[in-house]
Amino acid sequence: LKKDTISPMAVRRLPKYYRHLVKLQRKGVKHISSAELGVHTGVAASQIRQDLSCCGEFGCPGRGYNVKVLQSELAKILGMTNGYTAIVVGAGRIGKALLAHFPFKKYGITITAVYDVDQRVVGKTLFGIPVYHVDALAKRLEEQPVNLCILTVPAEAVYELTEVLSIGKVQGIWNYTNAELPVCDGGPIVENVHLFDSLFSLCCMVTDKAGKNIGNEE
Amino acid sequence: LKKDTISPMAVRRLPKYYRHLVKLQRKGVKHISSAELGVHTGVAASQIRQDLSCCGEFGCPGRGYNVKVLQSELAKILGMTNGYTAIVVGAGRIGKALLAHFPFKKYGITITAVYDVDQRVVGKTLFGIPVYHVDALAKRLEEQPVNLCILTVPAEAVYELTEVLSIGKVQGIWNYTNAELPVCDGGPIVENVHLFDSLFSLCCMVTDKAGKNIGNEE
DNA sequence: TAGATTGTTAATCGATTAACAATC
DNA sequence: TAGATTGTTAATCGATTAACAATC
């Protein structure tokens, strides 16, 4: 039963399955059951089956999933085979760290340009990618549309940039700023990294747990 | 009705409320209603009231929430007033980017040490923080426990390190590696950044949406 | 065939939203 | 007092888990 939309919660688990399948294939494992995959990923077997079944029928009753097949099916669902193009807006430390370390190419994503306001980098290249001034972004998006934008600018700049990216028909924004982007319906899909929220969710859980332990074992 | 545990979903929204309250205070706003806060954060008003009420009663019927009071209450709940200490394990680009840019100090977190295996940085300082060899980690944790670890090492190193951190009684791990950490019950709480999953969740949504638009308006 | 494991339906659980008495 | 908005309870919604017939 292939559904027309993957549930939001499933979408967040599929990359985790993919990561594990890559590992399994490297080890030479040919088949894996939902039960076994569940042990490694910390997800219930029935949840995995449900997540996978809404994208199509990849499994084989009695034998489980073919690792190679499932991996390549997930690669398609995750958009790795679409040849997506992306730009990096903001060539600060985070932008540079991503350009240097994140294996975009390996997963089918081509970084076509970097944008910044700093005249010391504009006109040069970073890791082989040409750097343009942010002022040129709107016009360049018109001429050469891209699928994704990796946004690593200071929070003050997001209001204007979100508009430029929306008008420029960017389909997805990977947002590293700690601001909420003012996108409207039909605009780009935003995936927030929100490191601040992530760290303080952790601190909150640590504090919560430590508070409960008073009077208990510790 | 103050509950003894904050729901996992609420924990992930509290930092977002905090961020917005800081903005409001900067603007000089004294009071805010759940309805108004909802417009800015994209969360339903009743959801906000429920999230906040499980931490205590901060609001005032008829007037809303006092911005200053709510902000400082959230700071406490998020652990910002605990004077947490943290170490950075892995002094690569990501570790350095965080040390350079993330305002740990501003939110009550003190980075006490950095650990790496690279002899070129061991013994020096990074942004004023001393860098030690990872081999010294276990012993140093015994002598000087820390609350949090920011883990920015290659995935191969996580198995051993998770054990060292668990034995060393680290309470929380902010995990930047794309591996799942093998923590056991009672061990540190792990908050996964999982940039890979984040990017490909976005790509999956973009692909999903683009697929549905075929035959529609576009 | 017997054992294993799928895809799917039904039951449970938790999270979100709506409603409203209490109250500033 | 009248208007606004809280905290909380009840109703709804969606996501997770359990169960099992189908099937390799």
XYZ file of C-alpha atoms (C1' of nucleotides) in Angstrom:
484
model
C 0.000 0.000 0.000
C 2.050 2.911 -1.273
C 0.733 6.112 0.225
C 0.927 9.399 -1.641
C 2.591 11.199 1.267
C 5.129 9.845 3.725
C 4.214 10.729 7.319
C 6.358 13.530 8.789
C 7.657 11.251 11.527
C 8.624 8.556 9.026
C 10.511 11.096 6.910
C 12.781 11.766 9.872
C 13.533 8.074 10.341
C 14.265 7.098 6.729
C 17.747 8.701 6.644
C 18.642 6.739 9.770
C 17.665 3.464 8.069
C 19.669 4.500 5.032
C 22.764 5.182 7.122
C 22.538 1.769 8.686
C 22.014 -0.007 5.376
C 25.207 1.565 4.041
C 27.033 0.119 7.020
C 25.482 -3.316 6.490
C 26.402 -3.350 2.836
C 29.983 -2.469 3.703
C 29.979 -5.499 6.004
C 28.670 -7.674 3.178
C 25.269 -8.418 4.749
C 22.777 -9.406 2.016
C 19.448 -9.547 3.864
C 18.127 -7.988 7.036
C 14.860 -8.346 8.918
C 12.937 -5.444 10.406
C 13.639 -6.974 13.822
C 17.396 -6.864 13.342
C 17.385 -3.391 11.825
C 15.309 -2.327 14.819
C 17.933 -3.516 17.280
C 20.583 -1.383 15.609
C 18.533 1.761 15.066
C 16.496 1.683 18.256
C 13.210 1.699 16.342
C 10.460 -0.908 16.840
C 10.321 -3.574 14.135
C 6.678 -2.917 13.347
C 7.426 0.781 13.047
C 10.156 0.069 10.516
C 7.839 -2.160 8.502
C 5.167 0.494 8.522
C 7.600 3.256 7.539
C 8.999 1.211 4.677
C 5.689 -0.126 3.441
C 4.300 3.353 2.865
C 7.003 3.901 0.235
C 6.389 0.626 -1.600
C 6.882 -3.098 -1.011
C 10.566 -3.842 -0.667
C 10.556 -6.787 1.702
C 10.283 -10.496 1.200
C 8.219 -12.489 3.737
C 10.400 -15.105 5.401
C 13.678 -13.504 4.322
C 13.479 -9.843 5.198
C 14.786 -6.984 3.095
C 17.500 -7.175 0.474
C 20.080 -4.706 1.772
C 21.221 -3.504 -1.637
C 17.709 -3.074 -3.012
C 16.403 -1.310 0.085
C 19.386 1.003 0.172
C 18.925 2.058 -3.428
C 15.162 2.476 -2.981
C 15.766 4.689 0.054
C 18.351 6.675 -1.910
C 15.623 7.428 -4.468
C 13.041 8.361 -1.830
C 15.564 10.607 -0.070
C 16.188 12.399 -3.356
C 19.828 11.340 -3.705
C 19.315 10.304 -7.314
C 17.739 13.572 -8.427
C 21.006 15.398 -9.032
C 19.999 18.284 -6.811
C 21.942 21.523 -6.967
C 22.577 23.683 -3.921
C 24.156 26.965 -2.943
C 25.764 27.985 0.330
C 24.741 31.449 1.516
C 27.124 32.642 4.221
C 30.805 31.737 4.010
C 31.589 31.939 7.710
C 33.001 29.147 9.809
C 29.903 26.979 9.642
C 29.549 27.383 5.891
C 33.205 26.547 5.399
C 33.037 23.584 7.777
C 30.150 22.139 5.761
C 31.889 22.752 2.426
C 35.028 21.095 3.728
C 33.483 18.095 5.457
C 29.988 17.286 4.313
C 30.037 14.709 1.508
C 27.422 16.451 -0.663
C 28.804 15.022 -3.912
C 28.687 11.483 -2.554
C 24.944 11.827 -2.067
C 24.201 13.430 -5.403
C 24.181 17.075 -4.375
C 26.261 19.573 -6.369
C 27.227 22.856 -4.734
C 27.192 25.360 -7.556
C 28.033 28.596 -5.757
C 28.789 30.270 -2.442
C 27.479 33.731 -1.506
C 28.822 36.168 1.069
C 29.083 39.909 1.736
C 32.785 39.907 2.644
C 34.773 41.524 -0.193
C 37.836 39.517 0.875
C 36.253 36.249 -0.313
C 33.936 37.468 -3.093
C 35.481 36.684 -6.494
C 37.680 33.933 -5.091
C 36.851 30.242 -4.679
C 36.275 28.130 -1.574
C 37.067 24.430 -1.913
C 36.804 24.910 -5.658
C 33.396 26.655 -5.553
C 33.170 30.270 -6.805
C 32.107 32.887 -4.245
C 29.708 35.651 -5.318
C 28.372 38.704 -3.528
C 24.942 38.194 -1.942
C 23.683 41.159 -3.959
C 24.018 39.026 -7.095
C 21.890 36.208 -5.662
C 18.456 37.263 -6.937
C 19.637 37.742 -10.484
C 21.727 34.569 -10.562
C 18.811 32.466 -9.252
C 16.706 33.760 -12.123
C 19.285 32.672 -14.675
C 20.315 29.448 -12.993
C 17.742 28.034 -10.563
C 18.923 25.731 -7.776
C 17.054 23.195 -5.686
C 18.492 23.836 -2.259
C 20.027 26.614 -0.191
C 22.275 26.056 2.804
C 21.743 29.153 4.896
C 24.559 29.991 7.307
C 24.272 33.767 7.691
C 23.783 35.931 10.812
C 20.155 36.053 12.012
C 19.720 39.724 11.012
C 20.001 38.857 7.330
C 17.286 36.195 7.141
C 14.239 38.360 6.452
C 15.520 39.748 3.182
C 17.236 36.541 2.122
C 14.160 34.379 2.655
C 12.290 36.603 0.239
C 15.046 36.436 -2.365
C 15.186 32.641 -2.060
C 11.385 32.325 -2.258
C 11.143 34.490 -5.355
C 14.093 32.601 -6.819
C 12.055 29.347 -6.534
C 14.468 27.577 -4.225
C 12.655 24.404 -3.139
C 14.332 23.738 0.198
C 16.292 25.736 2.765
C 18.622 24.039 5.230
C 18.516 26.693 7.925
C 21.515 27.047 10.261
C 20.469 30.463 11.601
C 18.635 30.509 14.890
C 15.762 32.532 13.456
C 12.444 31.233 12.146
C 12.259 31.941 8.419
C 9.237 33.898 7.199
C 8.231 31.540 4.384
C 4.682 31.525 3.073
C 2.554 28.682 1.722
C 3.949 27.336 -1.496
C 7.369 28.754 -0.674
C 10.484 26.715 0.042
C 10.370 23.899 2.591
C 12.510 24.815 5.601
C 14.533 22.344 7.622
C 15.783 24.005 10.791
C 19.019 22.855 12.344
C 18.478 25.164 15.346
C 21.599 24.280 17.321
C 20.523 26.520 20.186
C 17.294 24.565 20.649
C 19.147 21.288 20.362
C 21.699 22.147 23.067
C 19.139 23.520 25.487
C 16.744 20.635 24.973
C 19.669 18.519 26.136
C 20.372 20.807 29.097
C 16.685 20.748 29.981
C 16.618 16.963 29.996
C 19.818 16.798 32.038
C 18.427 19.277 34.568
C 15.076 17.490 34.691
C 16.726 14.113 35.272
C 19.161 15.453 37.870
C 16.268 17.075 39.748
C 14.365 13.797 39.892
C 17.377 11.891 41.175
C 17.435 13.920 44.395
C 16.322 11.596 47.169
C 16.645 8.594 44.886
C 19.706 6.443 44.404
C 22.235 9.244 43.930
C -0.388 21.725 37.975
C 3.375 21.310 37.887
C 4.218 17.899 36.512
C 7.301 16.010 37.595
C 8.473 15.435 34.031
C 8.159 17.743 31.044
C 6.860 15.906 27.977
C 9.543 15.175 25.374
C 7.740 17.240 22.772
C 7.430 20.213 25.104
C 11.149 20.068 25.899
C 11.889 20.679 22.242
C 9.621 23.724 22.122
C 10.775 25.500 25.284
C 14.060 26.781 23.782
C 12.077 28.264 20.908
C 9.860 30.186 23.363
C 12.965 31.333 25.208
C 14.547 32.650 22.024
C 11.458 34.637 21.230
C 11.163 36.077 24.727
C 14.729 37.379 24.498
C 13.740 39.195 21.313
C 10.604 40.626 22.940
C 12.527 41.875 25.932
C 15.017 43.591 23.653
C 12.061 45.353 22.028
C 10.816 46.439 25.462
C 7.613 44.357 25.448
C 6.428 43.786 29.022
C 3.591 41.296 28.629
C 2.628 38.755 25.985
C -0.341 36.449 25.568
C -0.096 32.840 24.477
C -2.018 33.854 21.344
C 0.557 36.441 20.329
C 3.535 34.227 21.163
C 1.850 31.571 19.054
C 1.707 33.818 15.997
C 5.448 34.412 16.182
C 6.548 30.867 16.939
C 4.029 29.006 14.809
C 2.758 27.027 17.804
C -0.936 26.883 18.814
C -1.834 29.118 21.767
C -3.334 26.256 23.766
C -0.213 24.223 23.149
C 1.953 27.005 24.531
C -0.247 27.316 27.615
C -0.082 23.598 28.189
C 3.699 23.478 27.704
C 4.250 26.351 30.122
C 1.752 25.210 32.716
C 3.511 21.901 33.190
C 6.547 23.790 34.470
C 4.623 25.976 36.907
C 2.131 28.840 36.799
C 3.761 31.855 35.201
C 0.817 33.557 33.534
C -1.707 36.060 34.697
C -5.316 35.618 33.503
C -6.423 38.704 31.575
C -2.888 40.008 31.051
C -0.821 37.154 29.716
C 2.757 36.376 30.665
C 5.296 38.819 32.058
C 8.103 38.633 29.516
C 10.926 39.138 31.991
C 9.577 36.626 34.508
C 8.809 33.990 31.904
C 12.213 34.399 30.311
C 14.021 33.911 33.586
C 11.816 30.957 34.548
C 12.563 29.317 31.203
C 16.274 30.011 31.688
C 16.079 28.010 34.928
C 14.129 25.149 33.345
C 16.564 25.014 30.439
C 19.436 24.711 32.885
C 21.083 28.023 32.014
C 21.419 28.983 35.660
C 23.129 25.771 36.730
C 26.625 26.826 35.745
C 27.154 23.735 33.641
C 30.646 22.812 32.514
C 31.374 21.238 29.160
C 34.243 19.830 27.141
C 34.700 19.695 23.380
C 35.999 16.351 22.140
C 37.282 16.710 18.600
C 39.008 19.923 17.509
C 38.235 19.714 13.814
C 36.381 22.335 11.817
C 33.039 21.753 13.492
C 34.503 21.825 16.992
C 36.385 25.004 16.189
C 33.342 26.612 14.553
C 31.327 25.971 17.726
C 34.081 27.262 20.011
C 34.386 30.405 17.903
C 30.705 31.170 17.393
C 28.421 29.523 19.887
C 27.743 31.822 22.854
C 28.153 29.155 25.524
C 29.251 31.641 28.181
C 26.220 33.855 27.575
C 23.967 30.934 28.479
C 25.859 29.836 31.547
C 27.985 27.086 30.042
C 31.744 27.058 30.652
C 33.977 25.139 28.268
C 36.757 23.804 30.457
C 38.822 21.812 27.969
C 39.186 20.615 24.397
C 40.409 17.113 23.479
C 41.951 15.890 20.241
C 44.430 13.330 18.927
C 46.380 15.729 16.701
C 49.792 16.409 18.247
C 49.903 19.770 16.466
C 47.117 21.186 18.667
C 47.578 19.170 21.882
C 49.273 21.329 24.505
C 48.204 24.578 22.843
C 45.004 26.543 23.389
C 42.017 27.150 21.106
C 40.092 30.354 21.727
C 41.660 30.433 25.150
C 40.730 26.834 26.056
C 43.538 24.329 26.716
C 43.717 21.333 24.347
C 44.554 17.897 25.801
C 45.149 14.532 24.195
C 42.077 12.280 24.118
C 44.118 9.642 25.963
C 44.037 11.893 29.039
C 40.235 12.184 28.988
C 39.319 9.275 31.285
C 41.729 10.344 34.001
C 40.872 14.023 33.788
C 37.120 13.283 34.035
C 37.793 11.388 37.244
C 39.600 14.339 38.754
C 37.385 17.068 37.361
C 33.900 15.888 36.345
C 32.000 17.890 33.734
C 28.289 18.051 32.961
C 28.323 18.025 29.173
C 30.401 16.799 26.252
C 30.263 18.257 22.758
C 31.275 15.362 20.564
C 32.694 16.315 17.158
C 34.967 13.386 16.315
C 34.979 11.013 13.307
C 32.357 8.246 13.570
C 34.993 5.503 14.064
C 35.965 6.907 17.443
C 32.531 6.946 19.084
C 32.400 3.444 20.517
C 35.403 3.861 22.780
C 34.642 7.485 23.611
C 31.046 6.808 24.640
C 32.333 4.340 27.190
C 34.917 6.773 28.552
C 32.272 9.497 28.832
C 29.782 7.157 30.497
C 32.292 5.945 33.072
C 33.362 9.545 33.579
C 29.779 10.397 34.613
C 29.156 12.938 31.887
C 25.439 13.753 32.093
C 24.757 14.842 28.541
C 26.384 14.365 25.126
C 25.706 16.771 22.266
C 26.449 14.387 19.426
C 27.663 15.818 16.098
C 28.870 12.481 14.735
C 26.520 10.653 12.418
C 26.675 7.483 14.484
C 24.228 6.322 17.150
C 26.007 6.300 20.501
C 25.935 3.019 22.445
C 24.763 4.441 25.776
C 23.068 2.220 28.312
C 20.302 2.980 30.815
C 21.439 5.408 33.437
C 24.221 6.638 31.149
C 24.481 10.104 29.651
C 21.511 11.620 27.825
C 22.330 11.956 24.125
C 21.111 14.771 21.912
C 21.825 13.951 18.294
C 22.447 16.739 15.824
C 22.562 14.247 12.925
C 23.135 16.706 10.082
C 22.925 13.927 7.520
C 19.402 13.003 8.636
C 18.398 16.645 8.729
C 19.538 17.359 5.152
C 17.991 14.230 3.695
C 14.715 14.697 5.542
C 14.623 18.024 3.715
C 15.513 16.421 0.381
C 12.854 13.767 0.982
C 10.197 16.406 1.610
C 11.295 18.395 -1.435
C 11.183 15.273 -3.611
C 7.840 14.213 -2.159
C 6.315 17.630 -2.778
C 7.762 17.955 -6.283
C 6.377 14.523 -7.163
C 2.892 15.499 -6.053
C 2.966 18.734 -8.061
C 3.213 16.835 -11.347
C -0.113 17.266 -13.107
C -1.115 20.013 -10.690
C -0.490 23.708 -11.056
C 3.187 23.542 -12.019
C 6.416 -28.769 4.424
C 7.806 -25.847 8.549
C 9.879 -21.599 9.996
C 10.438 -16.943 9.319
C 9.049 -12.560 8.312
C 6.478 -9.537 5.600
C 2.477 -5.904 4.791
C -1.609 -4.427 6.864
C -5.343 -3.941 9.943
C -6.895 -3.057 14.687
C -5.807 -1.490 19.415
C -3.171 1.500 22.238
C -0.859 5.285 23.444
C 0.461 10.053 23.559
C 0.237 14.610 21.791
C -2.546 18.419 20.016
C -6.565 21.175 19.935
C -10.951 22.948 21.673
C -13.699 24.491 25.305
C -14.605 26.806 29.483
C -14.749 27.945 34.421
C -11.666 30.691 37.185
C -9.602 35.148 37.747
C -6.923 39.260 36.951
C -18.028 45.706 36.203
C -16.680 43.945 31.425
C -12.994 42.184 28.641
C -9.155 39.404 28.286
C -6.596 35.507 29.029
C -5.085 32.047 31.963
C -4.730 26.846 33.640
C -7.010 22.650 33.074
C -10.139 19.247 31.606
C -12.301 16.768 27.734
C -12.349 15.660 22.766
C -9.731 14.916 18.718
C -6.156 13.626 16.116
C -2.086 11.169 14.724
C 1.580 8.109 15.681
C 3.179 3.760 17.733
C 2.629 -0.944 18.889
C 0.506 -5.510 18.679
C -1.510 -9.081 16.182
C -2.044 -12.017 12.342
C -3.229 -13.712 7.714
C -0.480 -13.981 3.584
C 3.656 -15.773 1.556
C 8.440 -16.728 0.609
